[in-house]
Coordinates of C-alpha atoms in Angstrom, one line a residue:
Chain A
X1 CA 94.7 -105.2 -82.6
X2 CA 93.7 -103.9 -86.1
X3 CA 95.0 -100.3 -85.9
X4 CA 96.1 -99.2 -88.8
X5 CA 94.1 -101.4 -90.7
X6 CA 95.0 -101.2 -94.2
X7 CA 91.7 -100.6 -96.3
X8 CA 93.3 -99.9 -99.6
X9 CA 94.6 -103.7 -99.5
X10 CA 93.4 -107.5 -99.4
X11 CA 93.1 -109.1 -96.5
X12 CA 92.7 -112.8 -95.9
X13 CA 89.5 -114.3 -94.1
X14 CA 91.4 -114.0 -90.9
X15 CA 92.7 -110.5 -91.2
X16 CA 89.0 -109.5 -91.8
X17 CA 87.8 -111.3 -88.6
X18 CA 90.0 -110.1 -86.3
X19 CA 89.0 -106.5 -88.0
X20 CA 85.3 -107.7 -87.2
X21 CA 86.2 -108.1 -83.5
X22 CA 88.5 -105.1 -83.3
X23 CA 85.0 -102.8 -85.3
X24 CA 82.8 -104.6 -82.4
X25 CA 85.0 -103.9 -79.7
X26 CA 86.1 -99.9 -80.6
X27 CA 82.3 -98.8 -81.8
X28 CA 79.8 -100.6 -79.8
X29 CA 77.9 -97.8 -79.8
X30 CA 77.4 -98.2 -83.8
X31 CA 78.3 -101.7 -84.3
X32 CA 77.4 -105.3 -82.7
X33 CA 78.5 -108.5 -84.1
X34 CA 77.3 -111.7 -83.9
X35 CA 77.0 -115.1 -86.1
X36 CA 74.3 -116.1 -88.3
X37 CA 75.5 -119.8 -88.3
X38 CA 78.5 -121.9 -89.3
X39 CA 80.0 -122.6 -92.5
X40 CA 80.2 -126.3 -94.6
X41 CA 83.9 -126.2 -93.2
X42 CA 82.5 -125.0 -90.1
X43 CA 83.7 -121.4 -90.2
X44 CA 81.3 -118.7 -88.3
X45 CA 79.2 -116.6 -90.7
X46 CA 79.5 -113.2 -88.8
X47 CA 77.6 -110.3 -89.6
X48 CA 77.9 -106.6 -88.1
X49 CA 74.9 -104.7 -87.5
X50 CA 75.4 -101.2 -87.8
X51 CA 73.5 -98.3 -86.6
X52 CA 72.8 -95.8 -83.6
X53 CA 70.5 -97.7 -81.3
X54 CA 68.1 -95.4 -81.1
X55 CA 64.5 -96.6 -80.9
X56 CA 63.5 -100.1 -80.8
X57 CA 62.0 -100.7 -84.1
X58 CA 64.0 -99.3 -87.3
X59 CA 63.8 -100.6 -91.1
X60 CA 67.2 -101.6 -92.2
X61 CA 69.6 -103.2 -94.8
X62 CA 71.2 -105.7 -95.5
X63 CA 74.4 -105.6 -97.6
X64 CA 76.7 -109.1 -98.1
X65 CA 79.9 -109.5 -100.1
X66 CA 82.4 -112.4 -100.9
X67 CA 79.4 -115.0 -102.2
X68 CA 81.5 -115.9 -105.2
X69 CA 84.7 -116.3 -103.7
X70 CA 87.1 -114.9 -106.5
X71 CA 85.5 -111.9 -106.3
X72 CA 87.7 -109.9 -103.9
X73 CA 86.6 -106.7 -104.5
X74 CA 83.8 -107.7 -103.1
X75 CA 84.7 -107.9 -99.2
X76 CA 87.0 -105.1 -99.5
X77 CA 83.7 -103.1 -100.6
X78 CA 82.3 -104.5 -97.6
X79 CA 85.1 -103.5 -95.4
X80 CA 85.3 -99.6 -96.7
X81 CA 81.4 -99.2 -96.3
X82 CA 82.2 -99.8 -92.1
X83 CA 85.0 -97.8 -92.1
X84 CA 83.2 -94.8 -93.6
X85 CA 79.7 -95.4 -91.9
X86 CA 82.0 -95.2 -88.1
X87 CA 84.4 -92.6 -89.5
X88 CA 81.9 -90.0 -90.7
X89 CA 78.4 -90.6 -88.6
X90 CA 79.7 -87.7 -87.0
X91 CA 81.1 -85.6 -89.8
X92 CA 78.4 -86.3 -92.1
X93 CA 74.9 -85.5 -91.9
X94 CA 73.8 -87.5 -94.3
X95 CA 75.6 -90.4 -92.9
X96 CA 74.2 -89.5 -89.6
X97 CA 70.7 -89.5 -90.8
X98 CA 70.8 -92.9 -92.4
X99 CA 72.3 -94.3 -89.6
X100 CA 69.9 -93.2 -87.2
X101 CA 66.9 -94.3 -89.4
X102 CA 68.4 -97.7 -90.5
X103 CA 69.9 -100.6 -89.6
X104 CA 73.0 -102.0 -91.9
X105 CA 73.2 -105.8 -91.6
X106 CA 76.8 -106.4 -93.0
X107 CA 78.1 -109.7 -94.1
X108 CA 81.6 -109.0 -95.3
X109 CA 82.4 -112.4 -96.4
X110 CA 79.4 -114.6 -97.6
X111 CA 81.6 -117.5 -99.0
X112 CA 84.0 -117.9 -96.2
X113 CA 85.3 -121.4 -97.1
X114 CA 85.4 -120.4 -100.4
X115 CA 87.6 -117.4 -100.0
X116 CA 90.0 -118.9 -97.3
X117 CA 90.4 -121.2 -100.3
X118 CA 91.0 -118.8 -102.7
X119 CA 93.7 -116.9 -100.3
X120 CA 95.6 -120.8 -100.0
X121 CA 94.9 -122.9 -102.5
X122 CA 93.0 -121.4 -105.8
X123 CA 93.1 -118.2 -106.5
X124 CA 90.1 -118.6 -108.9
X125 CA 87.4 -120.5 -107.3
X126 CA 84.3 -119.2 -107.3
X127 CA 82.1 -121.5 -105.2
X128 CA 81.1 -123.1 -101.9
X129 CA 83.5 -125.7 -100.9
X130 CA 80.8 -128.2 -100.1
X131 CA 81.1 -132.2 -100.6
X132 CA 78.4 -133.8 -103.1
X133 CA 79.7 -137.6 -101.9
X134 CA 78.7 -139.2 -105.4
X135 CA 81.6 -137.1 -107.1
X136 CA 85.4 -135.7 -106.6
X137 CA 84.3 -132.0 -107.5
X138 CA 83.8 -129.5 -104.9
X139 CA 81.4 -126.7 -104.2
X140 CA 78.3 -124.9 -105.1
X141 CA 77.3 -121.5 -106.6
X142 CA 76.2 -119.8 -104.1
X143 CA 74.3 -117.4 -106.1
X144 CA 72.4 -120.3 -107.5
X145 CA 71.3 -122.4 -104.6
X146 CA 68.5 -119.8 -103.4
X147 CA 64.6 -121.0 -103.7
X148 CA 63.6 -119.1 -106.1
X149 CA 63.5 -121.0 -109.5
X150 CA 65.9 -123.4 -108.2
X151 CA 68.0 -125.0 -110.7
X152 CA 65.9 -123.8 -113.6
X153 CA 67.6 -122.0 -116.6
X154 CA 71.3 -120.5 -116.2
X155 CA 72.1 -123.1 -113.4
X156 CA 73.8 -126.5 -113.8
X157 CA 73.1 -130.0 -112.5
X158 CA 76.6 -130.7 -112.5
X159 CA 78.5 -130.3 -109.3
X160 CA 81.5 -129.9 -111.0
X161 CA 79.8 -127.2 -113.1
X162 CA 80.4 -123.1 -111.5
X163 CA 77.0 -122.5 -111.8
X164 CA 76.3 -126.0 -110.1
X165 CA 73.2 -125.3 -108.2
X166 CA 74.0 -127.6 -105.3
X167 CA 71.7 -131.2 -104.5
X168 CA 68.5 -129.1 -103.4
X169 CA 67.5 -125.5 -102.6
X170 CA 69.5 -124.1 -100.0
X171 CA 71.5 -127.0 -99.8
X172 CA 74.8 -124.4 -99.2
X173 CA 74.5 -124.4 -95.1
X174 CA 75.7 -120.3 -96.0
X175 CA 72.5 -120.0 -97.6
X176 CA 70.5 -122.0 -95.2
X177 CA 72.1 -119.3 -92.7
X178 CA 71.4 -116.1 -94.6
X179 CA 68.1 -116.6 -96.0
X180 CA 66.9 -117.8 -92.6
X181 CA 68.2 -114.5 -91.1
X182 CA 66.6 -112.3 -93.8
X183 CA 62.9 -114.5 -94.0
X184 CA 63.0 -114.2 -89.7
X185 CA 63.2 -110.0 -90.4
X186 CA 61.4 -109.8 -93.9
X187 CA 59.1 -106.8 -92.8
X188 CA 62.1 -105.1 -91.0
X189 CA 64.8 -105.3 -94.1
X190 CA 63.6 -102.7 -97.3
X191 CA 66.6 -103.4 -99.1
X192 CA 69.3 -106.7 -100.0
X193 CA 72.2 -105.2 -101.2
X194 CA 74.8 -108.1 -103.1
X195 CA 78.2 -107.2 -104.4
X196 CA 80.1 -109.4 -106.9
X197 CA 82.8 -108.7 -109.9
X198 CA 83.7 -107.7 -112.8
X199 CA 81.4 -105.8 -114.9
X200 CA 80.5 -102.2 -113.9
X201 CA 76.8 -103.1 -113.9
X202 CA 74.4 -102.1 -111.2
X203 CA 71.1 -105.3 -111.5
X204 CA 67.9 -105.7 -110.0
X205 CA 65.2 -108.3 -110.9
X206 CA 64.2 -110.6 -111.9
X207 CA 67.2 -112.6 -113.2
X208 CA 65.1 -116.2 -113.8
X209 CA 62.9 -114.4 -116.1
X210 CA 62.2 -111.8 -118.6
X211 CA 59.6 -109.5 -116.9
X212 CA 59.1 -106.4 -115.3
X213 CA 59.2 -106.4 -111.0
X214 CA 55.7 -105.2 -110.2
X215 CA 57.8 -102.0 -108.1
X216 CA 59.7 -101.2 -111.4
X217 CA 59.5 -97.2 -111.4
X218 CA 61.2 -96.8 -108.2
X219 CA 63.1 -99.5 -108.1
X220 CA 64.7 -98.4 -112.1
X221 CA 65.2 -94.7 -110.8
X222 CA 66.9 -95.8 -107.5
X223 CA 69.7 -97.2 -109.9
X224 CA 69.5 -94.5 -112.7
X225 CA 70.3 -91.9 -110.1
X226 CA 72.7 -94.6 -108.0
X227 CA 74.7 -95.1 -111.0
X228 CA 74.2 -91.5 -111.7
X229 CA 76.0 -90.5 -108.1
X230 CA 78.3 -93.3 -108.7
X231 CA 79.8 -91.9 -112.0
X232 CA 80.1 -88.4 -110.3
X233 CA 82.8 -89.5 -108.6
X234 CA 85.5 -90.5 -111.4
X235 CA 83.7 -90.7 -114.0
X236 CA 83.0 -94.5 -114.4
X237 CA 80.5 -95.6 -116.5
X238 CA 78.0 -98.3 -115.0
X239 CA 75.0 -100.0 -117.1
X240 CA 72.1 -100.7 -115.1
X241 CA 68.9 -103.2 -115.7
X242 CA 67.1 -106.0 -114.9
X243 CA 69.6 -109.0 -114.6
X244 CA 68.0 -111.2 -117.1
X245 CA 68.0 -108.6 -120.2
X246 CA 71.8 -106.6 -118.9
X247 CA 73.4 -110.1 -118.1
X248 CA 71.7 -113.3 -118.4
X249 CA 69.0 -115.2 -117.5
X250 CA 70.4 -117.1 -114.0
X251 CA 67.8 -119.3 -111.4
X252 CA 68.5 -119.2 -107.7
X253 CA 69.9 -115.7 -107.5
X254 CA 70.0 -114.2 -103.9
X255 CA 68.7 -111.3 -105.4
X256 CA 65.5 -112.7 -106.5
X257 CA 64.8 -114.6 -103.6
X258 CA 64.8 -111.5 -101.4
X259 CA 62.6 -109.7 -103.7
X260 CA 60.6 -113.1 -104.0
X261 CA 60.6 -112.7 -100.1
X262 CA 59.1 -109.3 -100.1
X263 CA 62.2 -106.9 -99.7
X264 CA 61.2 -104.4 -102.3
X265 CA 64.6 -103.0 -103.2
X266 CA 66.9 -106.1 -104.6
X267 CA 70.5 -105.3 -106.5
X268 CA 73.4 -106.9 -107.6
X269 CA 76.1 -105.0 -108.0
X270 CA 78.9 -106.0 -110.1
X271 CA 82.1 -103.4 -109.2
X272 CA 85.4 -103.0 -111.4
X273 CA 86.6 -103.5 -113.8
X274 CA 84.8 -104.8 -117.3
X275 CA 87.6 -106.7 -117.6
X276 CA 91.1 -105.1 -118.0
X277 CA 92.4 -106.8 -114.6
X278 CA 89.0 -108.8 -113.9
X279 CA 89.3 -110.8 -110.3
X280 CA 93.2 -109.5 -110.3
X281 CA 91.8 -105.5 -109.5
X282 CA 94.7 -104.0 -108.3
X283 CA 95.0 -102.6 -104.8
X284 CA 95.4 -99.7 -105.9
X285 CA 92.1 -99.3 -107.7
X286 CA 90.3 -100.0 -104.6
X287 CA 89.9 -96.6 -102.9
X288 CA 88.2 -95.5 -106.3
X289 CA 85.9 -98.0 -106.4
X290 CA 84.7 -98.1 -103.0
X291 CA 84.6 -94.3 -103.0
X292 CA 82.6 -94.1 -105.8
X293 CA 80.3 -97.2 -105.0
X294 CA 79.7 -95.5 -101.5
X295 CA 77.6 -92.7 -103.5
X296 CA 75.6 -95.4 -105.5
X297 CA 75.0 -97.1 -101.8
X298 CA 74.0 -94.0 -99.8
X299 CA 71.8 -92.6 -103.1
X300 CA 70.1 -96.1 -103.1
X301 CA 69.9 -95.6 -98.9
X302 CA 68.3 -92.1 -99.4
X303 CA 65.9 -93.5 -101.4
X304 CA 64.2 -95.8 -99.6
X305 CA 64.1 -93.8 -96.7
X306 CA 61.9 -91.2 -98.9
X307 CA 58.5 -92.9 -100.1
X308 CA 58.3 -93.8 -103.4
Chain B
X1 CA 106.0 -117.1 -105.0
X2 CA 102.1 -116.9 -103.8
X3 CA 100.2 -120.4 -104.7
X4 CA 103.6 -121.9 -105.4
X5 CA 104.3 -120.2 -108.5
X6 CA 101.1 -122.4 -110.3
X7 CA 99.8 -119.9 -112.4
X8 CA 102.8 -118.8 -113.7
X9 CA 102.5 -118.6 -117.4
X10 CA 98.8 -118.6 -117.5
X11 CA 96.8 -116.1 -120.1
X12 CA 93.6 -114.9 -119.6
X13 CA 92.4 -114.3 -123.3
X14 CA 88.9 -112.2 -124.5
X15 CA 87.2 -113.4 -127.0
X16 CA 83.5 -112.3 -128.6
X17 CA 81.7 -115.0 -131.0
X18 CA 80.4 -113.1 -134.2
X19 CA 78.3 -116.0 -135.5
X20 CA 76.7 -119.5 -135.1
X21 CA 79.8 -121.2 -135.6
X22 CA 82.2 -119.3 -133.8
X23 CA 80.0 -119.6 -130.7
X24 CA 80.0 -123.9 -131.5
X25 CA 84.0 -124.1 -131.5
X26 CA 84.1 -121.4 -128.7
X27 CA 81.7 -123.6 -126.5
X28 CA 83.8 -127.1 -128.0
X29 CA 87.1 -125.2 -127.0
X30 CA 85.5 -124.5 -123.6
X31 CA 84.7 -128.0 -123.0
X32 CA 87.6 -129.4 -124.4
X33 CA 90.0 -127.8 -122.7
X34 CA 88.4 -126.9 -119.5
X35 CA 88.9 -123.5 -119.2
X36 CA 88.0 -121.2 -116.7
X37 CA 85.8 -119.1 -117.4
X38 CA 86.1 -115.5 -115.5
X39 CA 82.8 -114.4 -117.9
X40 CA 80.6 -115.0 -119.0
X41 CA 80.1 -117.7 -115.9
X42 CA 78.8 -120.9 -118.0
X43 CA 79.3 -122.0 -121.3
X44 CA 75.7 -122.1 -121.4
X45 CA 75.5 -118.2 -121.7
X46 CA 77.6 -117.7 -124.4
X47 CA 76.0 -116.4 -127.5
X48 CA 76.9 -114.2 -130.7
X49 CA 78.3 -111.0 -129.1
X50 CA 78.9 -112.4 -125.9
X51 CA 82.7 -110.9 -124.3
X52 CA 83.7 -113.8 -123.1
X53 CA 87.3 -113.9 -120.9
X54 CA 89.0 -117.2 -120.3
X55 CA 91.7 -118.3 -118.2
X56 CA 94.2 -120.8 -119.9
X57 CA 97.0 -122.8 -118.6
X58 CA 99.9 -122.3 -119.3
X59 CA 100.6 -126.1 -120.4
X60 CA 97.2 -125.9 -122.6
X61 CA 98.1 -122.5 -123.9
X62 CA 100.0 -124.0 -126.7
X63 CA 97.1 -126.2 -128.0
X64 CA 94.6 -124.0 -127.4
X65 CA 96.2 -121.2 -129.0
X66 CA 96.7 -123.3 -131.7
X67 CA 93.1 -123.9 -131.9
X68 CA 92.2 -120.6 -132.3
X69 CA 93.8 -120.3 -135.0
X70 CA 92.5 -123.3 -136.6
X71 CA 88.9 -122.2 -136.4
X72 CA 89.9 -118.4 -137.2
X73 CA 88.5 -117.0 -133.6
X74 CA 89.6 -114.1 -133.1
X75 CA 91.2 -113.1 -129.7
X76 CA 93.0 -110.4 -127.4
X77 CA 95.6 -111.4 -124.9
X78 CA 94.0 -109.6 -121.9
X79 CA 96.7 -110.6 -119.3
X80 CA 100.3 -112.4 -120.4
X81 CA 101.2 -114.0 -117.0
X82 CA 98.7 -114.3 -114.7
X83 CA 101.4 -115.2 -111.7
X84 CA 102.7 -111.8 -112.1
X85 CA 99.8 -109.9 -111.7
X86 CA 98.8 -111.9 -108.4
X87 CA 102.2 -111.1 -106.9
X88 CA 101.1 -107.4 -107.8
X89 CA 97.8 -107.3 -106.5
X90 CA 98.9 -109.1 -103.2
X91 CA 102.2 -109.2 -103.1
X92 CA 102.7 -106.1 -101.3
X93 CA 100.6 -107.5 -98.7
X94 CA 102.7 -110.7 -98.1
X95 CA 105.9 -108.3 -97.5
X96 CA 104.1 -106.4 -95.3
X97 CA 103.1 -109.2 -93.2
X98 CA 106.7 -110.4 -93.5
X99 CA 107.8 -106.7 -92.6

């Protein structure tokens, strides 16, 4: 039993799944889980759908964390966005009304090998934890195995590179898994919601090129007024942009591919800190920065259920 | 101690290249000494003006410090001991599962 699941802490890949079984079992009339394939190491890739089945057909998001493994924040994000969507669908209208419009497909932990790695063995990796036979190093990025670009500028040939783009596009059996799920429901998903760390920053596309996204205007003044709502909360300062120009130019991004695939809302967010405690965010910080990224989420939510 | 103590010691230093040649001997140092990189995350991005945050052991601290030094790059000590702040952000939750 997860009662008294601790939000405001870590939890370790195994914590998270039995708090994926306990959600399931306590909210089925929100929440349904299932498993959008296996792992490298052979670890299920679960994913909650949430949302109040109402009518057969409903447009819907999807929202995954954890595909850098380092990047903690990330799944704890993940985690708090559950907790509030179950705790407040009756308490909050607006809450209510997005989850009666939408669908939220939830992958809490994209990089499961990865992060069970990072909680045992290295609390820095960053990648996959796949096997290129020709050499001793381990893994790909993740974020740089999508077919979009693949291996072009801002990825690396090397395997034993982090941005290692892996030995062909989706090569990474977790990105096999995902994009298959998200091409399968491409007319049904309007938004692809990524969470990584640290840098405050709130991206959209393109991230292989320099360019404007064809969508720009609404897609620019989802974030302005996401990162808008976000700051509203404490006060935290988030830039916002197109990945190449804010960041850098990177090939392979999940973020591109699901624009590239037709979902016409795309971000990457990056969450706290820009750097004072990096992958190491305390616990402590992360009730503020889920609170406040909840606002950026539901603005961004808002949004797309109003025509642009 | 979490990951059997390994990180204890290591730095994670900032640094930002102002010119040409302070991004060469930051990408050398990078190579050399195979650092790793929290951001940006490749070598490859890093330009003049780039914040760039690297994790250093604490066996190559000495020599790499030292290199710093040597090529005048200037830097911040972001976090002293690495080990210390893991045991913070997750320590509590190893005595609570022992509790």
């Amino acid at each position: 039993a997860v009662l008294g699941y601790n939000y405001e802490a870590y939890h370790s890949l195994e914590e998270i799944q039995s708090w994926m079984y306990y959600m399931n079992k306590t909210h089925s009339d929100l929440i349904s889980m299932f498993s959008i394939g296996k792992s490298y190491e052979g670890r299920p890739l679960y994913v909650l759908k949430l949302g109040k089945r109402i009518r057969p057909y409903k447009r819907a998001v999807w929202i995954d964390c954890g595909i850098h493994a380092r990047e903690w924040i990330g799944p704890a994000f993940c985690q708090w966005f559950v907790k509030e969507a179950v705790d407040t669908y009756h308490s909050d209208p607006g809450m209510r009304r997005i989850l009666n419009r939408l669908y939220f497909y939830v992958m809490p932990v994209f990089n499961v090998d990865g992060y069970h790695f990072s909680w045992t063995k290295d609390r820095f990796w960053r990648k996959t934890r796949s096997k290129n036979s020709r050499f001793h190093c381990y893994g790909a990025d993740a974020n740089r195995n999508w077919k979009v670009n693949w291996c072009d500028e801002g990825a690396s040939l090397h395997p034993c590179d982090d941005t290692y783009c892996g030995l062909y596009p989706e090569s990474e059996p977790e990105v096999k898994a995902a994009a298959n799920f998200l091409r399968k429901r491409k007319k049904q998903i309007k938004a692809y919601l990524s969470f990584h760390a640290y840098a405050q920053l709130l991206l959209y596309p393109y991230s292989y090129k320099y360019a404007a996204i064809p969508n720009f205007e609404c897609v620019e003044s989802a974030a302005y007024n996401a990162i808008v709502a976000l700051q509203s909360a404490y006060g935290v300062r988030y830039n916002y942009g197109p990945a190449s120009s804010i960041l850098y130019v990177s090939s392979g991004s999940s973020m591109d591919w699901a624009y590239k695939n037709g979902i016409p809302y795309a971000y990457a967010f990056e969450l706290r800190d820009t750097g004072h405690f990096g992958f190491l965010l305390p616990e402590s910080l992360i009730k503020p920065t889920c609170v406040e990224t909840m606002l950026a989420v539901k603005n961004i939510t808002m949004h797309i259920l109003k025509k642009c | 101690h979490l990951y059997n103590n390994l990180y204890a010691g290591d730095k994670l230093i900032r640094l930002s290249p102002k010119n040409d040649y302070e991004v060469i001997a930051l990408k050398h140092m990078c190579q050399q000494f195979k650092v790793d990189l929290w951001q940006p995350s490749s070598v490859s991005y890093i330009t003049e003006g780039t914040i760039v945050d690297v994790h250093i052991t604490r066996n190559s601290s000495q020599a790499l410090l030292a290199y710093l030094q040597h090529t005048s790059l200037q830097y911040k000590v972001l976090i002293s001991n690495l080990q210390n702040l893991i045991e913070k952000q997750i320590g509590v939750q190893s005595l609570r599962n022992r509790r």
